[in-house]
Coordinates of C-alpha atoms in Angstrom, one line a residue:
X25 CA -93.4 102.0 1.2
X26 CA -93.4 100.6 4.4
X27 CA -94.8 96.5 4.5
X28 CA -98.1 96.6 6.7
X29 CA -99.1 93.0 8.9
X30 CA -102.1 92.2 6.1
X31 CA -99.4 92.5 3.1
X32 CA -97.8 89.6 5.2
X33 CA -100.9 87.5 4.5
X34 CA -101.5 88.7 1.0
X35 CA -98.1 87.3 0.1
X36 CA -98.9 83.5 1.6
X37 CA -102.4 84.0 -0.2
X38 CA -100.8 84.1 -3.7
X39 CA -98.6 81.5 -3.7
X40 CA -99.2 78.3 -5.7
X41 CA -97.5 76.0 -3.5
X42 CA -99.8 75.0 -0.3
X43 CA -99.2 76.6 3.1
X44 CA -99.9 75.3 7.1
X45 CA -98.6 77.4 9.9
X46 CA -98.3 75.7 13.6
X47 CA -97.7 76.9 17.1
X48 CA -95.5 75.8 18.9
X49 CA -97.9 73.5 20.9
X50 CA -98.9 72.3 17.4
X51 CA -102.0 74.5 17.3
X52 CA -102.6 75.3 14.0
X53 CA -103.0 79.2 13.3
X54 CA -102.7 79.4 9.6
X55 CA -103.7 77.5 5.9
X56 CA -103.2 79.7 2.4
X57 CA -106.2 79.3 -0.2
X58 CA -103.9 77.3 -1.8
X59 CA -103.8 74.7 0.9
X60 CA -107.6 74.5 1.0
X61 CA -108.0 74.2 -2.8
X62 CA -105.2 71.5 -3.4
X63 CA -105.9 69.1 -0.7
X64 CA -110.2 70.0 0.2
X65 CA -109.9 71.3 3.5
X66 CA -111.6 73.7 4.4
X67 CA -109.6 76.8 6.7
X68 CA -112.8 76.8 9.4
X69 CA -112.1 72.6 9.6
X70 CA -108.5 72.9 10.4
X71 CA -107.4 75.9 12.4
X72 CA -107.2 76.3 16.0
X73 CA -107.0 72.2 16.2
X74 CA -103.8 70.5 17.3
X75 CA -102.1 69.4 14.8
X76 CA -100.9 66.4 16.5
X77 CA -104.5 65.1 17.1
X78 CA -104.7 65.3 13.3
X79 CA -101.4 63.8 12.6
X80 CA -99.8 62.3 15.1
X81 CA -96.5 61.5 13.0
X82 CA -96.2 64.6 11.1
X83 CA -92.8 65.8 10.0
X84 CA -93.5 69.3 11.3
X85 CA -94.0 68.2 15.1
X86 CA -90.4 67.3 14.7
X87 CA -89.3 70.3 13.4
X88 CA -91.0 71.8 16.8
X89 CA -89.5 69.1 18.7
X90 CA -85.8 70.0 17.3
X91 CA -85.9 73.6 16.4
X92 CA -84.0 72.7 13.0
X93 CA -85.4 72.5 9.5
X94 CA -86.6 70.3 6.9
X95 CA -85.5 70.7 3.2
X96 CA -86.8 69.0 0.4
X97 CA -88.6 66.3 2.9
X98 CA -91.3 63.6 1.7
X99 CA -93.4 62.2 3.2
X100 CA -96.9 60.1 3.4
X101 CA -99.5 62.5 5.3
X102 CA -102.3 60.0 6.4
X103 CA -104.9 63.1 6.8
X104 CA -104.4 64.2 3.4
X105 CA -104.0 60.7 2.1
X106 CA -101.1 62.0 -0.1
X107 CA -97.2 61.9 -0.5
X108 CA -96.0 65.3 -0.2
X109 CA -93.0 66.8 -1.1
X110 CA -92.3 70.0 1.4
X111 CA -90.0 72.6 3.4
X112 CA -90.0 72.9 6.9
X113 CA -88.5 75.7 8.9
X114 CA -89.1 76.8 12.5
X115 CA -90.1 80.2 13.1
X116 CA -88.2 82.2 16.3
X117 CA -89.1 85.2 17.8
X118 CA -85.4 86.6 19.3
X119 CA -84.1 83.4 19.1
X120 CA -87.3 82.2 21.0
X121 CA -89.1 78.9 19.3
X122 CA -92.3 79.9 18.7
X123 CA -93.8 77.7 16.2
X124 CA -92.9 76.7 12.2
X125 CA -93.9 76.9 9.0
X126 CA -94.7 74.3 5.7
X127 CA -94.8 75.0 2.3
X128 CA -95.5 71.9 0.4
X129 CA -95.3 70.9 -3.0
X130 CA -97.9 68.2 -4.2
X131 CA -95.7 65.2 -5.0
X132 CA -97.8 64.0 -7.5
X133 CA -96.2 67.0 -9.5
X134 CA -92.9 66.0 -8.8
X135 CA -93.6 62.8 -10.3
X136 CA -95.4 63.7 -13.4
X137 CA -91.5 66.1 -13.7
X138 CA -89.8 63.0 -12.8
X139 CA -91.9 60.7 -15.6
X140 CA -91.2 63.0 -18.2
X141 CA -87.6 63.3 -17.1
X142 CA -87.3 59.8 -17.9
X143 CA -89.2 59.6 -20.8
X144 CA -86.7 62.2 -22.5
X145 CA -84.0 59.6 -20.9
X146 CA -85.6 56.9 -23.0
X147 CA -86.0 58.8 -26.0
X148 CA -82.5 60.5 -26.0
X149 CA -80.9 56.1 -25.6
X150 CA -83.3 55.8 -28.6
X151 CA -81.9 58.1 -30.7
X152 CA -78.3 57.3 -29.2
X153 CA -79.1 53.3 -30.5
X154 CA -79.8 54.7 -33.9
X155 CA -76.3 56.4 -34.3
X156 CA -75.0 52.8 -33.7
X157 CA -76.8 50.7 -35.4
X158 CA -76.0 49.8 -39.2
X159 CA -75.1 52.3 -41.3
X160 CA -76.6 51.4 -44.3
X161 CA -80.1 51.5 -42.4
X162 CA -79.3 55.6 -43.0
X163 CA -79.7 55.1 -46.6
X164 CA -82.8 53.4 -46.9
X165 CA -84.9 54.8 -50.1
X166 CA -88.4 54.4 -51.6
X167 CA -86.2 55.5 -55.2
X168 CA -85.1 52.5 -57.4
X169 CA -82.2 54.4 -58.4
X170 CA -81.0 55.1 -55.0
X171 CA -82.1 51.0 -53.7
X172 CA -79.4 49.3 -56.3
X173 CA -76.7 51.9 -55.0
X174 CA -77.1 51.1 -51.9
X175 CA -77.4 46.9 -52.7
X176 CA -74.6 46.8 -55.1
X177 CA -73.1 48.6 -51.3
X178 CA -74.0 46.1 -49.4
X179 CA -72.8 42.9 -51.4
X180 CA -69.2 44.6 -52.0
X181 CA -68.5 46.1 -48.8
X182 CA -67.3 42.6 -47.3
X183 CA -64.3 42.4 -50.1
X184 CA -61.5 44.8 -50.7
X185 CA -62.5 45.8 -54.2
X186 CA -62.0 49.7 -54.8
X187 CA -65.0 51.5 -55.4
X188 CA -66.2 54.7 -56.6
X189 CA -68.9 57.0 -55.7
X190 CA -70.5 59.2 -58.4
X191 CA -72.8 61.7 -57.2
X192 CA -73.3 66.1 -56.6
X193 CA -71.8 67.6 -53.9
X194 CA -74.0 66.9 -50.8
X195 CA -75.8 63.8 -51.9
X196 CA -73.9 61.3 -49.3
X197 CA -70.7 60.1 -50.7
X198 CA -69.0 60.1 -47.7
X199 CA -71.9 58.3 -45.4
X200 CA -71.8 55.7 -48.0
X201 CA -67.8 55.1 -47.5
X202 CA -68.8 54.8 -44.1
X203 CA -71.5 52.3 -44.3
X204 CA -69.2 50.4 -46.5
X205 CA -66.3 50.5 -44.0
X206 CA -68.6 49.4 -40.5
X207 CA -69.7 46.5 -42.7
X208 CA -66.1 45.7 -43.7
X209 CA -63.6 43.5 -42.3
X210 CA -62.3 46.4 -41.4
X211 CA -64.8 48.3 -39.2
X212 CA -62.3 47.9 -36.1
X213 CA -59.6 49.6 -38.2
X214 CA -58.8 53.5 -39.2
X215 CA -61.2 55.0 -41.7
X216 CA -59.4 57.8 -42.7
X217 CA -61.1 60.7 -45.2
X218 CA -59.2 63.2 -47.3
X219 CA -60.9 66.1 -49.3
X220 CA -58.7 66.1 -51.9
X221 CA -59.8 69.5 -53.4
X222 CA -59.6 70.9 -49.8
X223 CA -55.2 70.5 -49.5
X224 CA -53.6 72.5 -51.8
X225 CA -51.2 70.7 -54.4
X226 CA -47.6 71.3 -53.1
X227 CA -49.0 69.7 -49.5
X228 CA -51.4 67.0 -50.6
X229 CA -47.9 64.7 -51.8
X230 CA -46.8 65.0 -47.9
X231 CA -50.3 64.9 -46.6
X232 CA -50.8 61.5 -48.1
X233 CA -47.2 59.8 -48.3
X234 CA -45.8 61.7 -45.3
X235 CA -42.1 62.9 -45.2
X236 CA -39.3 62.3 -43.5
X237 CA -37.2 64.3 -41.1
X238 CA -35.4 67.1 -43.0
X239 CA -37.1 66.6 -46.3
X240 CA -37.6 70.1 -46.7
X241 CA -37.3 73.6 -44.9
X242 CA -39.8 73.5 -41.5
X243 CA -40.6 70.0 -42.0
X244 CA -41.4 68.3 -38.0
X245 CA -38.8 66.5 -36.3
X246 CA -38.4 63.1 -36.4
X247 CA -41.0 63.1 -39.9
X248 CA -44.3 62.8 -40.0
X249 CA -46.7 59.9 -40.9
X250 CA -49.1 60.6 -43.9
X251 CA -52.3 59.5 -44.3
X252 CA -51.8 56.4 -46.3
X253 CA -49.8 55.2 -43.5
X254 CA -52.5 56.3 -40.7
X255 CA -55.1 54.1 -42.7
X256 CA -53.0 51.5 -42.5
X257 CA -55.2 48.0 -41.9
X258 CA -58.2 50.0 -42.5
X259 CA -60.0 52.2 -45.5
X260 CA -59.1 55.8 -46.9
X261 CA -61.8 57.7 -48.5
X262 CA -60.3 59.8 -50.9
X263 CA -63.2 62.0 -51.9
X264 CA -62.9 64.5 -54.7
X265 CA -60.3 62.7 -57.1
X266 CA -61.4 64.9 -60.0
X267 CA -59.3 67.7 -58.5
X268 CA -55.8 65.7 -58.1
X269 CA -53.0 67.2 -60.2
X270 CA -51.3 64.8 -62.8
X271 CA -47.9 64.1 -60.6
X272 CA -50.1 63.2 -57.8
X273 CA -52.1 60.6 -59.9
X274 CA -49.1 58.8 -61.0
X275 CA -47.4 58.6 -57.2
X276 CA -51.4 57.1 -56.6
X277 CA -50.9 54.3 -59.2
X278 CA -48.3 53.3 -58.4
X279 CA -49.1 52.7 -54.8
X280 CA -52.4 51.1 -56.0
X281 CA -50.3 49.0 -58.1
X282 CA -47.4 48.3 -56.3
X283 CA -49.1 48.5 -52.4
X284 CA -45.9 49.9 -51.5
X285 CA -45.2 53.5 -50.5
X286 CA -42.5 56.0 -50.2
X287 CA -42.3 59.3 -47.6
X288 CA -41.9 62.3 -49.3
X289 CA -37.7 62.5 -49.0
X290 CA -37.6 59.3 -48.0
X291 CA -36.4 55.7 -49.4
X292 CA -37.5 53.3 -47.2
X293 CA -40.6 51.3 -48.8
X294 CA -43.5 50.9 -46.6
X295 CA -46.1 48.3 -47.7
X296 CA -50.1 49.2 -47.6
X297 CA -52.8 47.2 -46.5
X298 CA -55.7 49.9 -47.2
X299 CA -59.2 49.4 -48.7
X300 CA -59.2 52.3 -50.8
X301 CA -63.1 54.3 -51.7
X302 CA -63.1 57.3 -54.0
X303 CA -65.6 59.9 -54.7
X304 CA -66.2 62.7 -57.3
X305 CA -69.0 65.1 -58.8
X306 CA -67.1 65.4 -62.1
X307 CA -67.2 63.3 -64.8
X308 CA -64.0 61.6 -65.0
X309 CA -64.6 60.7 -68.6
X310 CA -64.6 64.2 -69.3
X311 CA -61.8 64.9 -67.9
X312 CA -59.6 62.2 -69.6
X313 CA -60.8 63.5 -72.6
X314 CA -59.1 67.2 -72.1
X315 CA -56.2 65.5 -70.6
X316 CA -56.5 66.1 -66.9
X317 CA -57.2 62.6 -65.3
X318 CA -55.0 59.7 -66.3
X319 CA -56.8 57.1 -68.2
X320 CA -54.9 54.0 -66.6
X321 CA -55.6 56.0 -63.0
X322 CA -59.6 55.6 -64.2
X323 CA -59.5 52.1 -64.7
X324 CA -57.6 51.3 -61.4
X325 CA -60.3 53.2 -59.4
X326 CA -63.7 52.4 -61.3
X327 CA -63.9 48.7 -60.2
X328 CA -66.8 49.2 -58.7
X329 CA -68.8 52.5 -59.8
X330 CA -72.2 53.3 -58.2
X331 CA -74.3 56.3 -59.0
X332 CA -76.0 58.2 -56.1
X333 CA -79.1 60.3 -57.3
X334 CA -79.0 63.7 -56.2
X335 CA -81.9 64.8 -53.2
X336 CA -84.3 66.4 -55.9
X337 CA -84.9 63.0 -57.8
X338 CA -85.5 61.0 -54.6
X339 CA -88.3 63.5 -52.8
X340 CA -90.3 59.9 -51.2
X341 CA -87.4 59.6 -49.2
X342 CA -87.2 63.2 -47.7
X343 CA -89.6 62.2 -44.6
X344 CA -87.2 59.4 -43.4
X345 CA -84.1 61.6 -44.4
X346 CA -85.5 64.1 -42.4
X347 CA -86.3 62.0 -39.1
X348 CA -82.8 60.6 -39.5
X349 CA -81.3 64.2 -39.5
X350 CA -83.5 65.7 -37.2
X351 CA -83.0 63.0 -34.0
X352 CA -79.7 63.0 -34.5
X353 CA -79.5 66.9 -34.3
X354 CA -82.0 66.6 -30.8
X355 CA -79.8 64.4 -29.8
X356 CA -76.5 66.8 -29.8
X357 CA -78.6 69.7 -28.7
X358 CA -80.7 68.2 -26.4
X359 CA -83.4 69.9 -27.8
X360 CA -86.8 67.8 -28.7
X361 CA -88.8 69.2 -31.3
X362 CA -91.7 68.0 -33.2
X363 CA -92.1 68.1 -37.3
X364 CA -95.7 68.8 -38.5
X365 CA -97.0 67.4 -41.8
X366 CA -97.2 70.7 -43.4
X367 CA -93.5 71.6 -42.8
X368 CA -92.6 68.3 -44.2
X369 CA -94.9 69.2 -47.3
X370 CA -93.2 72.6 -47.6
X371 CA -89.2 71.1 -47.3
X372 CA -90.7 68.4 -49.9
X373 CA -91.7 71.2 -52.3
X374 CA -88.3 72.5 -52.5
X375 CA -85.2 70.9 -54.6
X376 CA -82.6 71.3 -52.5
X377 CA -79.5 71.9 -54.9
X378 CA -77.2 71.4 -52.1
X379 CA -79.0 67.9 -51.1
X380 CA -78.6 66.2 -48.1
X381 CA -76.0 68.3 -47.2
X382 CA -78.4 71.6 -47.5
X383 CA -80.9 69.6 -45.7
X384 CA -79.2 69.1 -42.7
X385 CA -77.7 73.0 -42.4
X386 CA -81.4 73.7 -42.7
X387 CA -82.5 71.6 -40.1
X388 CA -80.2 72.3 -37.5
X389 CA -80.9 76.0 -38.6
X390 CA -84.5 75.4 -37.6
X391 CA -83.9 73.6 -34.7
X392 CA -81.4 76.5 -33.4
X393 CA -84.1 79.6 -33.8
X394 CA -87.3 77.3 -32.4
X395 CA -88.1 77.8 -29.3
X396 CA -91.6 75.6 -29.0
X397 CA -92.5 71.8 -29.0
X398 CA -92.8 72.0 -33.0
X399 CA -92.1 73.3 -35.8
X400 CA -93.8 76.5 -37.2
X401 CA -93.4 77.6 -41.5
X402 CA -91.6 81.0 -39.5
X403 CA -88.7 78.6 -38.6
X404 CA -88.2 77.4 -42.2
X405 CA -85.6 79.6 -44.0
X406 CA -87.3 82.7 -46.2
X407 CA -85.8 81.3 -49.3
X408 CA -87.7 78.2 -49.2
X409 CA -90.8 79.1 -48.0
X410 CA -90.8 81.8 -50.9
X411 CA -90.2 78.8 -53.4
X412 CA -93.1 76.9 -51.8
X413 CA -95.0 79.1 -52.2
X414 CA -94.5 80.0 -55.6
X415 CA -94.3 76.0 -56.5
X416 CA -98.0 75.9 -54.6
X417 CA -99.1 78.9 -56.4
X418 CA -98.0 77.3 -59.7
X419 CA -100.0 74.7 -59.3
X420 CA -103.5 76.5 -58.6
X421 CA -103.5 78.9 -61.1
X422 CA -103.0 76.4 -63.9
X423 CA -105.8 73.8 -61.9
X424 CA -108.0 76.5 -61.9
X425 CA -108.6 77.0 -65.1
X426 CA -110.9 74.5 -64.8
X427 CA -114.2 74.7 -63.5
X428 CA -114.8 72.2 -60.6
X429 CA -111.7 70.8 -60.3
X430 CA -110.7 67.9 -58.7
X431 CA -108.3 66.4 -57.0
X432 CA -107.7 63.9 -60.0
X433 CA -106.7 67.0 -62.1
X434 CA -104.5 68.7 -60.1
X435 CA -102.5 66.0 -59.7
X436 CA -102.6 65.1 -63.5
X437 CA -101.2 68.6 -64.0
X438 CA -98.1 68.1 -61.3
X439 CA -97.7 64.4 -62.9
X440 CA -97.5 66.3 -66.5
X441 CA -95.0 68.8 -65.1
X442 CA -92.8 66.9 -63.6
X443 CA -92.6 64.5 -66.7
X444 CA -91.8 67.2 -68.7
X445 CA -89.1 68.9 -66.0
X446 CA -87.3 65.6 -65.7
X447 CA -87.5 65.1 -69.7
X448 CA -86.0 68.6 -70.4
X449 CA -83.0 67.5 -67.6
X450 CA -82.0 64.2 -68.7
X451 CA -79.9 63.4 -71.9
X452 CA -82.0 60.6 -73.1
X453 CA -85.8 59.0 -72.4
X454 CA -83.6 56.0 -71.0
X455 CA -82.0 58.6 -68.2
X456 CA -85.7 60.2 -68.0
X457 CA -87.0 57.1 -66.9
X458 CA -84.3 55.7 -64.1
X459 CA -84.8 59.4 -62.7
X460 CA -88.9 58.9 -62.4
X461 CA -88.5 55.5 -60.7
X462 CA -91.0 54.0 -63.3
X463 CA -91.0 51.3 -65.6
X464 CA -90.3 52.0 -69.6
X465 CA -93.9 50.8 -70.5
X466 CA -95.9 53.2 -67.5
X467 CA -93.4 56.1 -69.0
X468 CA -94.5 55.6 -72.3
X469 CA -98.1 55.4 -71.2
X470 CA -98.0 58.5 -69.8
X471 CA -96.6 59.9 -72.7
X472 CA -99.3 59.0 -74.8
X473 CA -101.7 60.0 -72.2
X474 CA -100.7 63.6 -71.8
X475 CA -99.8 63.7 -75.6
X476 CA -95.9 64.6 -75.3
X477 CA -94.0 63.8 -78.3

């Protein structure tokens, strides 16, 4: 198909942008609907007038002056009373000048893009102040429990005392070692982490002492530094400790005894300045009992134990943990999105057996398949929504036994619930109550009032 003269015209007519087309004497032959509707001129008003009667200093008179183009120019069009943001290109006939042609761009447009440009500038040095601000601000809690970890935190984190962290996997252990560390002494020196169930037992001796050159078969010229020794001046997490074999134990007391170390094959004594924090899931305890963690080991690295509550006991926090999570994720992908009260109310209903650690593969997961401003329930993982579901479910079919219910009685029947889920989960009333946040006297109360024995 063969492009007729009027197909010409139909093209200018459905473009967005606004169009003026000018003789060469400046006569003006041409305005798209566009044009007319943007800046109220009408087409019968403007053409076949000169536009340098109009507008004496406009930018396309130059361009007809010159014979060379005009990208991306702004300027203020008295006429129009507007900036305007626009191209300007001559049109030839074989070479021969004949005239040119504008499309504009309203630059009040531009502006609005350049406003919100900034404005996600702003927001993204926001979030980018939050990563560096204190650390312990990231544990913030509504949760009794979870507020005397993180004090007893705070008021040793100045000294060098060893401390241990008690908690599931996921819960934080390591983002309190940090927070600890930044408001240490020490916060300008290494902080160096070590998954101790993550290095198998015939490398974790090398791993942390090091080894000299020759030690044994493939070991790197010249030795290698271990991470004791990397730490040096600093702090080493050594998370996991429940998984460290008996021989490795006793090379760690005697370091923590002694401060001195040894490279695996070597003789020379090198002396250790490190603040040393350990974590576990496993009840240590337990485990001297059976015989697999050194009693005298225990005592050296329980100084200071604190007790992180696992995600599922701590569900008033899950709003700030999320915002937390969440900017710091639209911060690495550049990616804002917004969270709706009902998704918050569907990620509340849900446990989360891998805490904070699940929490955060699940945001990012979200973030990753979204493609809108906010959040939608499609975007929230199948398995959770299906719990949810079945949580919300739950709780309307046993409110609805009643006729006219109200609010007061629905929530009765979640407080009873929960009492009696967090009852059947803890080894005592005394643990019941430290994992409900209340006092002994309200737990008793309620007791009485729902008529649990």
């Amino acid at each position: 198909m063969k492009l007729e003269k009027h197909h010409y015209k139909a093209i200018l007519e459905s473009l967005e942008d606004p169009v003026i087309v000018v003789l060469k004497d400046s006569t003006i032959v041409y305005i798209n609907e566009a044009y007319s509707r943007q800046f109220n001129v009408p087409s019968e008003k403007i053409i076949g007038r000169k536009l340098k009667e109009i507008e004496e200093n406009a930018r396309i008179l130059k361009v007809l002056e010159t014979g060379e183009a005009l990208i991306n120019d702004c300027s203020y069009v008295h006429s129009l009373k507007r900036d305007v943001y626009a191209n300007i290109t001559p049109l030839k006939d074989n070479g021969k000048l004949i005239g040119a042609v504008t499309i504009m761009k309203n630059l009040n447009e531009i502006t609005k893009l350049q406003n919100e440009l900034e404005r996600y500038k702003r927001y993204s040095m926001q979030l980018e102040g939050q990563l560096n601000q204190d650390h312990f601000s990231l544990l913030e809690s509504q949760v009794p429990q979870m507020i005397s970890a993180v004090n007893i935190a705070r008021k040793v984190a100045g000294t060098d005392v060893t401390v241990i962290l008690y908690g599931e996997s996921g819960v934080g252990k390591e983002v309190f070692a940090k927070a600890i560390h930044e408001a240490s002494t020490r916060k300008d020196k290494p902080f160096i982490p070590i998954n101790m169930a993550s290095i198998p037992d015939n490398l974790l001796e090398s791993e942390l002492f090091g080894y000299e050159e020759g030690s044994f078969t493939g070991s790197r010229k010249g030795g290698k530094k271990g991470l004791l020794e990397l730490a040096n001046g600093g702090t080493l997490f050594l998370d996991e400790v429940g998984e460290m074999s008996m021989k490795v134990q006793a090379k760690l007391l005697r370091v923590i005894q002694e401060r001195v170390f040894h490279r695996v094959g070597g003789t020379k004594p090198y002396s250790l300045d490190v603040r040393i924090i350990c974590a576990t899931n496993r009840n240590l305890k337990e485990l001297i009992k059976k015989g697999a963690f050194r009693e005298d080991l225990y005592y050296r690295l329980n100084v200071v134990p604190i007790h992180i509550p696992p995600l599922r006991e701590r569900k008033q926090d899950i709003p700030y943990i999320i915002s937390n999570l969440l900017n710091n994720l639209i911060l690495k992908y550049k990616k804002p999105v917004t969270m709706p009260d009902e998704i918050y109310d569907i990620l509340r209903n849900y446990d989360w057996p891998g805490n904070i650690r699940e929490l955060s593969n699940v945001l990012e997961r979200m973030l990753a398949v979204c493609n809108r401003p906010k959040f939608e329930k499609s975007d929230i993982p199948e398995y959770i929504q299906h719990v949810s579901d079945s949580w919300t479910a739950n709780v309307y079919t046993k409110s609805s036994k009643k006729d006219h219910t109200s609010l007061n009685d629905v929530l009765e029947q979640i407080e009873k619930t929960k009492l009696l889920e967090v009852m059947a989960n803890s080894r005592n009333r005394t643990e019941a109550i430290k994992k409900l946040g209340i006092s002994r006297k309200t737990f008793y109360a309620k007791l009485k009032k729902y008529g649990i024995k």
